[in-house]
Amino acid sequence: MTKKRRNNGRAKKGRGHVKRVRCEQSGVLVPKDKAIKRFIVRNIVDASAIRDIQEACVYTEYQLPKIYRKVYYCVSAAIHSKVVRVRSVRDRRVREPPKRMGGPRGP
């Protein structure tokens, strides 16, 4: 029978069993190596309130803290919410990540 993917959709390679994680959107249990993972970094305060807080702050160089969160999606939820896209048979073989749209990152 033909194989759809070189790694069978997983990154297990030699491990017999992998712990499961909850999908962020659907709540289904997904093997951790199969889940689509995204690391989200957000400000604690939304953009509209940042200026008000900085004006009211006593410290001039105070950096607002951020929320760091690792999010897991099952394959169907990631495709449905457009986190990842379906690729053609030829493009599935491309293993390098797509180009980032943002500019160069500062220090």
C-alpha positions in Angstrom: 0.0 0.0 0.0 1.3 3.5 -0.8 2.4 5.9 2.0 1.0 9.4 2.1 3.9 10.7 4.3 7.5 9.7 4.9 7.0 9.9 8.7 3.3 8.6 8.8 2.3 12.0 10.2 4.3 11.5 13.4 7.7 12.2 14.8 7.9 9.1 17.0 10.7 7.1 15.4 11.6 4.3 17.8 9.4 5.2 20.7 6.7 2.8 21.5 4.3 5.2 23.1 4.0 9.0 23.3 2.0 11.0 25.9 -1.1 12.7 24.7 -2.0 16.4 24.8 -5.3 18.2 24.6 -6.2 20.1 21.4 -6.7 23.8 22.1 -9.8 24.0 19.9 -11.6 20.7 19.9 -10.4 19.2 23.2 -9.6 15.9 21.7 -6.5 13.9 22.9 -3.7 13.9 20.3 -0.3 12.2 20.5 2.2 14.9 21.3 4.4 14.1 18.4 1.5 14.3 15.9 -0.1 17.5 17.3 0.6 20.8 15.5 2.5 23.0 17.9 2.6 26.8 18.0 4.3 29.0 20.6 2.3 32.2 21.2 3.8 35.3 22.8 1.3 38.0 23.6 1.2 41.1 25.7 -0.8 40.8 28.9 -2.5 44.1 28.1 -4.2 44.8 24.8 -2.7 47.5 22.5 -5.3 50.1 23.3 -4.5 50.2 27.0 -0.7 50.0 26.8 -0.3 53.8 26.3 -2.6 54.6 29.2 -0.7 52.3 31.5 2.7 53.7 30.4 1.5 57.3 31.1 0.2 56.3 34.5 3.3 54.3 35.4 5.9 55.7 37.9 8.9 53.9 36.2 10.0 55.3 32.9 11.6 52.2 31.5 9.1 49.6 32.8 8.6 46.7 30.4 5.1 45.2 30.5 5.2 41.4 31.0 4.1 39.0 28.2 2.2 35.8 28.2 4.1 32.8 26.8 2.0 29.8 25.8 2.5 26.6 23.9 -0.6 25.6 22.0 -1.4 22.2 20.6 -3.9 21.5 17.8 -5.2 18.2 16.3 -4.7 18.0 12.5 -8.4 18.6 11.7 -8.8 21.6 14.0 -5.5 23.1 12.7 -6.7 22.8 9.1 -10.2 24.1 9.9 -8.8 27.2 11.8 -6.2 27.8 9.0 -3.2 27.3 11.3 -1.8 25.0 8.6 -2.8 24.4 5.0 -3.3 21.3 2.9 -0.4 20.8 0.5 -0.3 19.0 -2.8 1.4 15.6 -3.1 4.5 17.2 -4.5 4.7 20.0 -1.9 4.3 17.5 1.0 7.9 16.4 0.3 9.2 19.9 1.1 10.4 19.7 4.7 11.7 23.2 5.2 9.4 25.7 7.0 7.8 28.4 4.9 9.4 31.9 4.8 8.5 34.2 7.6 6.5 37.3 6.5 7.8 39.6 9.3 11.0 41.7 9.0 14.3 41.1 10.7 14.1 40.6 14.5 15.9 42.9 16.9 18.1 41.9 19.8 
